[in-house]
Short mmCIF file of C-alpha atoms and ligand atoms in Angstrom, two decimals:
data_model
loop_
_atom_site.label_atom_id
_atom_site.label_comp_id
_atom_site.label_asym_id
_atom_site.label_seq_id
_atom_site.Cartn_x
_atom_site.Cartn_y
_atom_site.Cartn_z
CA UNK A 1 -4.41 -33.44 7.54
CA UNK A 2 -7.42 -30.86 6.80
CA UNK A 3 -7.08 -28.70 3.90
CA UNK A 4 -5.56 -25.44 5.08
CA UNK A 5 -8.29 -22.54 3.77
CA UNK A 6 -8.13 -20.71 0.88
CA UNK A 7 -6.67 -17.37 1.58
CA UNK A 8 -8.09 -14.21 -0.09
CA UNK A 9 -7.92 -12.08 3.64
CA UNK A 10 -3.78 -11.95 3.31
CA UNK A 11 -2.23 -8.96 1.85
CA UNK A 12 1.25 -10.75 1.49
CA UNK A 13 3.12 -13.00 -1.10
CA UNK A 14 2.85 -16.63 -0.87
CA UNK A 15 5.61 -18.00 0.56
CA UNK A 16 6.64 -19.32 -2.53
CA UNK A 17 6.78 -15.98 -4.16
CA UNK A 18 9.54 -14.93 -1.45
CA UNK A 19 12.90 -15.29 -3.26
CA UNK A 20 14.23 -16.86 -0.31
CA UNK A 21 17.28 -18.37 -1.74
CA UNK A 22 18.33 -15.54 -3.66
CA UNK A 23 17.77 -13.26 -0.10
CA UNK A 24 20.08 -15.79 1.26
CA UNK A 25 22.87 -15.25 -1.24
CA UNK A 26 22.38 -11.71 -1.14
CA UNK A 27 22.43 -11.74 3.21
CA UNK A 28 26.06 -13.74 2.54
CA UNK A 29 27.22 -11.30 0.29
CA UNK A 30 26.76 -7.72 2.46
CA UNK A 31 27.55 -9.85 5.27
CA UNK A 32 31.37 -10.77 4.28
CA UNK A 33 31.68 -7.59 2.52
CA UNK A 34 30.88 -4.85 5.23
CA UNK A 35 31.28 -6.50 7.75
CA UNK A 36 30.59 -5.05 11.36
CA UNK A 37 28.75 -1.96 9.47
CA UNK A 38 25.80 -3.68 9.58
CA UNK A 39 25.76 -5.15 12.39
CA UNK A 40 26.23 -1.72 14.23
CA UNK A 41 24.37 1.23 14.90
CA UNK A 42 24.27 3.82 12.58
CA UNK A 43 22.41 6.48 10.23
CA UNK A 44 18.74 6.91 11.60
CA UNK A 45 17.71 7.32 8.45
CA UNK A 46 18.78 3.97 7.37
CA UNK A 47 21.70 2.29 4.99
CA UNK A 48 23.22 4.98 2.99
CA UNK A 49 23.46 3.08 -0.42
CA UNK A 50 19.54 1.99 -0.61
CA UNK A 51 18.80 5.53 0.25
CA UNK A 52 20.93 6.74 -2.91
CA UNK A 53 18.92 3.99 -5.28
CA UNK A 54 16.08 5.74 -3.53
CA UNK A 55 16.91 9.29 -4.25
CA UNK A 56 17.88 8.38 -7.65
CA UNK A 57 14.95 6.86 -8.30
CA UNK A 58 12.56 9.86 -7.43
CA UNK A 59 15.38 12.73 -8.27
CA UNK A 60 15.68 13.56 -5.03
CA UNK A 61 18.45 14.42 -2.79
CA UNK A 62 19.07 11.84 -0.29
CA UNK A 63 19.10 13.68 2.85
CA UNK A 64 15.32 13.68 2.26
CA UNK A 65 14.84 9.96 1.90
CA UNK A 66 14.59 8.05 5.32
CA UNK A 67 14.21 4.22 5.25
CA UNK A 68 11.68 2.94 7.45
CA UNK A 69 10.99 -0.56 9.37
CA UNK A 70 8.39 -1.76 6.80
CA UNK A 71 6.00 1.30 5.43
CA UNK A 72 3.98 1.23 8.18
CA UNK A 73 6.63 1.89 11.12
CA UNK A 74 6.64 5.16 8.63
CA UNK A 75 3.46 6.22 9.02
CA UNK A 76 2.97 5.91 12.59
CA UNK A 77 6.21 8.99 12.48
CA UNK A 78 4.47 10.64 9.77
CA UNK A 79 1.04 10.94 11.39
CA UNK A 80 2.40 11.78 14.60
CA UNK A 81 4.81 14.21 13.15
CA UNK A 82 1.78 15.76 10.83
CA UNK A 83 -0.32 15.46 14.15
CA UNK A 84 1.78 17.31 16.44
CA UNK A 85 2.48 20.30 13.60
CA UNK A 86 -1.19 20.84 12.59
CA UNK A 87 -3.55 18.73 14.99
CA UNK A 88 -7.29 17.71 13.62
CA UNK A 89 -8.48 16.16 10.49
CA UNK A 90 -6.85 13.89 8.59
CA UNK A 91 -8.95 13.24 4.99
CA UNK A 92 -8.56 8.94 4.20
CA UNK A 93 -10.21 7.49 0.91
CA UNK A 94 -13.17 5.54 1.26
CA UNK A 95 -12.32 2.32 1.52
CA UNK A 96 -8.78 2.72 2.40
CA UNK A 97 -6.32 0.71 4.42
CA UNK A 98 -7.12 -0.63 7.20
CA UNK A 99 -4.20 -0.46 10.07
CA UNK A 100 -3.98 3.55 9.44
CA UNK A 101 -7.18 4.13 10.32
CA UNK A 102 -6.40 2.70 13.10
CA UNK A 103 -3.13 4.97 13.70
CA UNK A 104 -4.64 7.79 13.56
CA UNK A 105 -8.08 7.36 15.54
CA UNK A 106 -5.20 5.85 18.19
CA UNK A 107 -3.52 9.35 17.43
CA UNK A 108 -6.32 11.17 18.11
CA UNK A 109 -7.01 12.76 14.41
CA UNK A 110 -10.54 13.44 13.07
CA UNK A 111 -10.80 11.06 10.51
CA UNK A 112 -12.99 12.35 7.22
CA UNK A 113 -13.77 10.10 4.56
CA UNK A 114 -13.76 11.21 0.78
CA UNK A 115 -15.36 9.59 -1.98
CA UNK A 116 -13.97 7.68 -4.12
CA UNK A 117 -15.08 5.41 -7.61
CA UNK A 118 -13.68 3.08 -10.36
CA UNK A 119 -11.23 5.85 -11.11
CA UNK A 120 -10.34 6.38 -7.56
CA UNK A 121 -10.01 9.39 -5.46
CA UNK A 122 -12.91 12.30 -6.50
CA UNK A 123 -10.54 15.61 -6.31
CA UNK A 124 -14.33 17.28 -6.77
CA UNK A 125 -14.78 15.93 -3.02
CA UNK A 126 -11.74 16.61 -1.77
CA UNK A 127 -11.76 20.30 -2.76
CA UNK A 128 -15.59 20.49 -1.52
CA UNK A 129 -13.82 19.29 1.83
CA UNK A 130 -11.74 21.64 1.70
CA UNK A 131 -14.29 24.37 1.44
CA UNK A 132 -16.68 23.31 3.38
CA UNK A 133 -14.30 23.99 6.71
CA UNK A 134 -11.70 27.00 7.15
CA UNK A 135 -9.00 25.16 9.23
CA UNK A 136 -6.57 22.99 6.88
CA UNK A 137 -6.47 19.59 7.04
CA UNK A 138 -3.41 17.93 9.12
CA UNK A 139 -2.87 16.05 5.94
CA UNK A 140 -5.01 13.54 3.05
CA UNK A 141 -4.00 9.92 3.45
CA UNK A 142 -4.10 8.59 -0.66
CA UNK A 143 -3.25 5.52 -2.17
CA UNK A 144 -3.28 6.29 -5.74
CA UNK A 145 -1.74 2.93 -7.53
CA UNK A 146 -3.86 -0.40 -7.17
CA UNK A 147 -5.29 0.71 -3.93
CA UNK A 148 -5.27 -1.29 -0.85
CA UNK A 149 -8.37 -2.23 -0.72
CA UNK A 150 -9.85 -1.67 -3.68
CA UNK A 151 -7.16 -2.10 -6.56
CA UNK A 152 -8.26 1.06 -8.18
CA UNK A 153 -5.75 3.86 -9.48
CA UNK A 154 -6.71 7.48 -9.44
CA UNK A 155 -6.36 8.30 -13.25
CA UNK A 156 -4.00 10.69 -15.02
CA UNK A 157 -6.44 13.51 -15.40
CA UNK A 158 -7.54 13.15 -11.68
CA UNK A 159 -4.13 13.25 -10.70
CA UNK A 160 -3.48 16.68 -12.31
CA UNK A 161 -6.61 17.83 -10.64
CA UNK A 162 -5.57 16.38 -7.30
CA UNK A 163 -2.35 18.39 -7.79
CA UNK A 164 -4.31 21.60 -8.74
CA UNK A 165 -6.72 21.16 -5.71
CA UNK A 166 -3.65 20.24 -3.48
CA UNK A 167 -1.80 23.67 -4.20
CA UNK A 168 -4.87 26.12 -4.15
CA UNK A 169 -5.23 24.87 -0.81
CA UNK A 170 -1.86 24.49 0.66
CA UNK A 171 -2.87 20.78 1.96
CA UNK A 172 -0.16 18.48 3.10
CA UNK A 173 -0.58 14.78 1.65
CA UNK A 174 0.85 11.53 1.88
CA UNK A 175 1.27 9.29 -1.09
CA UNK A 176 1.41 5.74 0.00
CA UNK A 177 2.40 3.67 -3.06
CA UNK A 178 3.58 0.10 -2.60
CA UNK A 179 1.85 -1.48 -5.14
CA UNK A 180 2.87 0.90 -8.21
CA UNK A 181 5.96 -1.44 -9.47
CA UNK A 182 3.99 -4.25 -9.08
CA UNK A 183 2.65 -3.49 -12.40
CA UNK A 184 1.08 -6.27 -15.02
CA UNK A 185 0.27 -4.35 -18.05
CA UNK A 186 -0.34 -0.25 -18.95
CA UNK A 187 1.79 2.64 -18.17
CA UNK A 188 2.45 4.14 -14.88
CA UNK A 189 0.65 7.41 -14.68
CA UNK A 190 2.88 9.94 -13.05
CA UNK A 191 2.97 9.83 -8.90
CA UNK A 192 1.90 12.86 -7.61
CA UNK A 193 4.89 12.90 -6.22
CA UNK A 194 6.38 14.13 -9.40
CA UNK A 195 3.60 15.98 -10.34
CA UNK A 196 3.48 18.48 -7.38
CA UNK A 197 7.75 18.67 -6.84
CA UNK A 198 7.37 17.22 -3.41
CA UNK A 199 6.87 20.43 -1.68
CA UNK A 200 3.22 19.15 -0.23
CA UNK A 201 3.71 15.97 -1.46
CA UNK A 202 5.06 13.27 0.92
CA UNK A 203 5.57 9.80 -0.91
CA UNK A 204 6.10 6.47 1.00
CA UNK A 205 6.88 3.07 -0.58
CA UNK A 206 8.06 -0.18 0.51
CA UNK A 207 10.13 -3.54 -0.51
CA UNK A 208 7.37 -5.78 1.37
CA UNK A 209 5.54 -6.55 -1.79
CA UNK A 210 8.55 -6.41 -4.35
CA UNK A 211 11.28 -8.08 -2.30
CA UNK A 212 9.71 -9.70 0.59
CA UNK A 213 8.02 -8.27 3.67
CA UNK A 214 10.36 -10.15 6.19
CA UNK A 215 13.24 -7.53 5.39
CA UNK A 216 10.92 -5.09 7.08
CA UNK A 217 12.56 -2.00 4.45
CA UNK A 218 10.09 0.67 3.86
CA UNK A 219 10.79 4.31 3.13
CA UNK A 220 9.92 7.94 2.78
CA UNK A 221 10.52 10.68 0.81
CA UNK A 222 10.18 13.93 2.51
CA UNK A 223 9.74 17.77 2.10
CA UNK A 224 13.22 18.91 2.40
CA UNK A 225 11.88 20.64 5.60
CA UNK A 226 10.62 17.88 7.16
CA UNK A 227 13.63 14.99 6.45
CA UNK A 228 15.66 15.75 9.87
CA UNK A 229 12.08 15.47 12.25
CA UNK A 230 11.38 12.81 10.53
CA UNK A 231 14.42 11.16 11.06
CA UNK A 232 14.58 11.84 14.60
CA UNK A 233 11.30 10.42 15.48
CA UNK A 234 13.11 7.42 14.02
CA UNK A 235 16.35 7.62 16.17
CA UNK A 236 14.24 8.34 19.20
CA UNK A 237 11.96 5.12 18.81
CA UNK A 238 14.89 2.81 17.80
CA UNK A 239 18.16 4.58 17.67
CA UNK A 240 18.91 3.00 14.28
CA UNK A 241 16.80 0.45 12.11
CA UNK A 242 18.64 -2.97 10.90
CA UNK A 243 21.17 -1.91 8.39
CA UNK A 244 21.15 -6.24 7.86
CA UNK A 245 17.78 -6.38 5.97
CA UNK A 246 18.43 -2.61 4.31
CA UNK A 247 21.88 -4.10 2.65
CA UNK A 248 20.17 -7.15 1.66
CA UNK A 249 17.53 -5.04 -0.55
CA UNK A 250 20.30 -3.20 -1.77
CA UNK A 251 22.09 -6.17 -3.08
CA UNK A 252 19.30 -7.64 -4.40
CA UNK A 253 18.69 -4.54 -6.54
CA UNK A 254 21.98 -4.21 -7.41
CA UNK A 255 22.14 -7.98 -8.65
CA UNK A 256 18.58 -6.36 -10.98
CA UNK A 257 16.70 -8.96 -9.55
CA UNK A 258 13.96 -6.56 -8.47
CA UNK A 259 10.29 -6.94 -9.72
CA UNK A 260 10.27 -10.95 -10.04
CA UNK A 261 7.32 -11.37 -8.73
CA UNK A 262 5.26 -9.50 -11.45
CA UNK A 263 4.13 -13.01 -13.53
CA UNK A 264 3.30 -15.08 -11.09
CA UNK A 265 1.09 -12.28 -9.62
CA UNK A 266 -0.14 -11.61 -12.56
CA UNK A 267 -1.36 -15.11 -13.42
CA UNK A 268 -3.33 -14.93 -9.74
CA UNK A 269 -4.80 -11.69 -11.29
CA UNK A 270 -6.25 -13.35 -13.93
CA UNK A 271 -6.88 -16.52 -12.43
CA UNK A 272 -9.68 -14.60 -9.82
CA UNK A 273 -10.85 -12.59 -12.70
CA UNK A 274 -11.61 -15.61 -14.94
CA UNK A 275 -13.50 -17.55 -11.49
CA UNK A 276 -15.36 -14.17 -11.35
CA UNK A 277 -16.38 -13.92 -14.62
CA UNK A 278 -17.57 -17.79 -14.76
CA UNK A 279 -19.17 -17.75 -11.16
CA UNK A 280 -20.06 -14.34 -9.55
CA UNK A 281 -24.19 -14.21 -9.60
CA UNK A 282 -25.88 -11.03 -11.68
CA UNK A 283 -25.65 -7.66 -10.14
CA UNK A 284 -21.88 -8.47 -9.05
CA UNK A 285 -19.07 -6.33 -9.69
CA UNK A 286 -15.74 -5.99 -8.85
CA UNK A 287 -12.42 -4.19 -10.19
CA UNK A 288 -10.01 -5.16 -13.00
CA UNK A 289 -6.87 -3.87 -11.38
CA UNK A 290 -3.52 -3.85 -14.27
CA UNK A 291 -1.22 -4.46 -10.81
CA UNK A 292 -1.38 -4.97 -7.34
CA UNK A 293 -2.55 -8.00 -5.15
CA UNK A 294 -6.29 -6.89 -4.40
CA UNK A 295 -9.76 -6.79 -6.44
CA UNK A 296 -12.17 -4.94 -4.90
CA UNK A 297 -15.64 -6.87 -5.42
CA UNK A 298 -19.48 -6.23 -4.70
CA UNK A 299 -22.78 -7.82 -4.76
CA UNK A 300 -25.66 -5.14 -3.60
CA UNK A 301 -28.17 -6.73 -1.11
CA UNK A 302 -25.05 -9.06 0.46
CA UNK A 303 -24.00 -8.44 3.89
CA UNK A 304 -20.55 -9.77 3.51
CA UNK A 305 -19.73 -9.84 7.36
CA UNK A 306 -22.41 -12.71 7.14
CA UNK A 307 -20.68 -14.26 3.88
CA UNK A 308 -17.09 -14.27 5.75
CA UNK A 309 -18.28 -15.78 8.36
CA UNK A 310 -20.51 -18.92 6.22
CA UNK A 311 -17.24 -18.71 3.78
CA UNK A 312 -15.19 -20.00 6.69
CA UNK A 313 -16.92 -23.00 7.21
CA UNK A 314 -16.07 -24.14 3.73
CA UNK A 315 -12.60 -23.08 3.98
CA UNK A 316 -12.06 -19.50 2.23
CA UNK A 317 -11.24 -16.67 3.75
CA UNK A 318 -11.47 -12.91 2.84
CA UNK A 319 -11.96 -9.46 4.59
CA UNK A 320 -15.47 -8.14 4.33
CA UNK A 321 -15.74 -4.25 3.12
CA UNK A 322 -16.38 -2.32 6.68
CA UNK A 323 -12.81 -2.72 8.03
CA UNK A 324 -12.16 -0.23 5.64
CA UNK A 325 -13.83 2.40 5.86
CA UNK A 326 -13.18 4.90 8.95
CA UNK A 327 -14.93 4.10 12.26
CA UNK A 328 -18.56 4.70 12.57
CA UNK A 329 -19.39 4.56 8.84
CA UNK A 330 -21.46 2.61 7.39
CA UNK A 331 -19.86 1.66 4.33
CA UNK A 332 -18.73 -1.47 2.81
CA UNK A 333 -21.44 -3.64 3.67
CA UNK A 334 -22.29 -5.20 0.50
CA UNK A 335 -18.17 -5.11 -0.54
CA UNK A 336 -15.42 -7.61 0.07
CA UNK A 337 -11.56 -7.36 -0.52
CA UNK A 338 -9.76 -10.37 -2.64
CA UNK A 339 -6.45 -10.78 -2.67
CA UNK A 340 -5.18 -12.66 -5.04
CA UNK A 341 -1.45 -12.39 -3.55
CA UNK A 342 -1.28 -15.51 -1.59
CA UNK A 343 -2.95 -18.45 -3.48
CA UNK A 344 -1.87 -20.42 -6.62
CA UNK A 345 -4.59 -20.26 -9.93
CA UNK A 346 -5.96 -23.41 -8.88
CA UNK A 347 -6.61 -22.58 -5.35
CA UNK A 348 -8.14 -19.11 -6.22
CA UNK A 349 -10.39 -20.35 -8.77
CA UNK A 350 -11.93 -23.34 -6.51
CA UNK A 351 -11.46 -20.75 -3.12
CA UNK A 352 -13.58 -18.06 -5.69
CA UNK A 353 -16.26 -20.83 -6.84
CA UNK A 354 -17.18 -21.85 -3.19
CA UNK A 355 -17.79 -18.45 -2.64
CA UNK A 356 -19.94 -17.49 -5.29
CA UNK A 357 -21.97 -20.76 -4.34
CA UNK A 358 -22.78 -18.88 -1.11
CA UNK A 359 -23.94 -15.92 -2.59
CA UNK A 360 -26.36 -17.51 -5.52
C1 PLP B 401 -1.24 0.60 1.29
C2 PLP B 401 -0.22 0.00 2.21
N1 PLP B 401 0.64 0.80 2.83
C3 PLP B 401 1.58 0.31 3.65
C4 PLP B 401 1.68 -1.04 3.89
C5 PLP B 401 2.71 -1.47 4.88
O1 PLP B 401 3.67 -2.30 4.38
P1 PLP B 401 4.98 -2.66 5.16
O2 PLP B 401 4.90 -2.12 6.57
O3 PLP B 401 5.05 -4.14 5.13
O4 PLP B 401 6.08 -2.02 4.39
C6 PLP B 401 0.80 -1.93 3.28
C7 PLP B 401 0.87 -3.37 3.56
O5 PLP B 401 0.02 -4.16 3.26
C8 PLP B 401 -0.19 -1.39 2.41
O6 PLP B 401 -1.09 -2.16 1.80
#
């Protein structure tokens, strides 16, 4: 059998980071217990006792917390919901993820880039956005802990100036953090979520990368104002989500089994850092993210469309920088996304190796 290729393109945990058997326990356990609950319709906002961990969490009341299928169901109702209520640009980081840009060029918003560096997000470009045009924003798009794709995180100071720019200007964002508990080392800065009182502020997580994407559980936490629309977008595109998968994350939490993964990430971490540091030619750089599953790395004069391409051949792949950047930039050439999520240490320091051969 050939050697499957080395994986740096997939943003999702090995499989055997998935805590399958523990899931299974946990599916068992809701199962006998509620019964026909889940297995009926009910709340569109999702499985009441996963919202309360949810409220609780963020000190919110739970009416505004709305589980989600996986984050990103939640985003197409949040960008259509934004859309609808104040049509026209929607202000993304620079890279950012990839599958909302495509949302919202799909959903018809004017996508704006802002600038971003090694400590993420520049609020000075954001507010000179913000006066360069009269009509507000529908909303920013932000991804403020170990971005997706960069593995950055907007620092505490920027975040207080994010927050300051945010209310002089009355500008609606979303806070998309999935990666924040995935955490190796340093304190959490506060989300801006907490900084701003969720008035503007609209945060989104997800149990993909701390749990296990299969159980499909993302959610939202809402401007009091805007929980029941949001919710209804959700009961009008699938009456109710599965209350199956919701229960199961419950349990698991319940049983404190949450945040498992964080070692074994964290050895990948280091694992590409180390291959970097030994292989990547001069001029290179790349991020040192404390969490997360992505580095973010660049070599000026590489096209790295071409270097994805000769990388398949010898069996590694990886996303090259322009997918991330919104559609007709130019962006990203030169910049490539790792992730370190789905490989063992061995495989990512022979998969980084071969591809710092191409690029010497
Ligand atoms: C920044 C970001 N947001 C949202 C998601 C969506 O996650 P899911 O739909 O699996 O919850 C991802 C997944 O990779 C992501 O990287």
């Amino acid at each position: 059998m050939p050697e499957s290729p080395i994986s740096f393109a997939r943003g999702a945990p090995a499989p055997e980071l998935i805590p399958a058997e523990q899931l299974a326990e946990c599916a068992y356990a809701v199962a006998q217990r509620e019964g026909a609950k889940v297995f009926s319709y009910g709340p569109g906002g999702g499985y009441g006792p996963l919202r309360e961990w949810v409220a609780e969490r963020h000190g919110v009341a739970a009416g505004r917390v709305v589980l989600t299928v996986g984050g990103l169901q939640g985003f197409v109702f949040h960008a259509a919901e934004q859309l609808a209520r104040r049509p026209g640009r929607v202000l993304v980081e620079a890279p950012t993820y990839d599958r909302p840009l495509k949302i919202l060029a799909r959903e018809g918003a004017e996508i704006v880039a802002l600038e971003m560096d090694e400590e993420g997000l520049d609020p000075d470009a954001l507010a000179a956005e913000l006066r360069r045009r009269s009509d507000r924003p529908s909303f920013l798009y932000t991804i403020p802990t170990f971005q997706n794709p960069s593995g950055r995180t907007l620092s505490p100071e920027r975040r207080t100036r994010l927050v300051e720019v945010v209310r002089e200007y009355g500008l609606a964002v979303l806070e998309d953090d999935p990666y924040g508990l995935v955490r190796f080392e340093g304190d959490a800065p506060a989300s801006l979520l907490e900084l701003e009182g969720g008035e503007l502020v609209t945060y989104t997580s997800s149990f993909s990368k701390t749990v296990a994407p299969g159980v499909r559980t993302g959610y939202f936490v809402l401007p009091e104002s805007e929980a029941a629309a949001f919710e209804e977008r959700a009961v009008s595109t699938y009456i109710a989500p599965p209350f199956l998968p919701q229960a199961i994350v419950a349990e698991f939490l319940a049983q404190g089994r949450f945040e498992h993964v964080r070692a074994e990430l964290r050895a990948r971490r280091d694992a590409m850092l180390e291959a970097l540091r030994a292989h990547a030619p001069e001029g290179s750089a790349w991020s040192t993210p404390e969490g997360g599953y992505f580095v973010w790395f660049e070599h000026p004069g590489a096209n790295t469309t071409d270097l994805a391409a000769a990388a398949e051949r010898e069996g590694v792949t990886f996303v090259a920088g322009p997918g991330f950047f919104a559609p007709g930039a130019s962006d990203g050439v030169s910049s490539a996304r790792l992730a370190f999520s789905y490989e063992n240490p061995e495989r990512i320091a022979e998969g980084v190796a071969r591809l710092m051969r191409l690029l010497g």
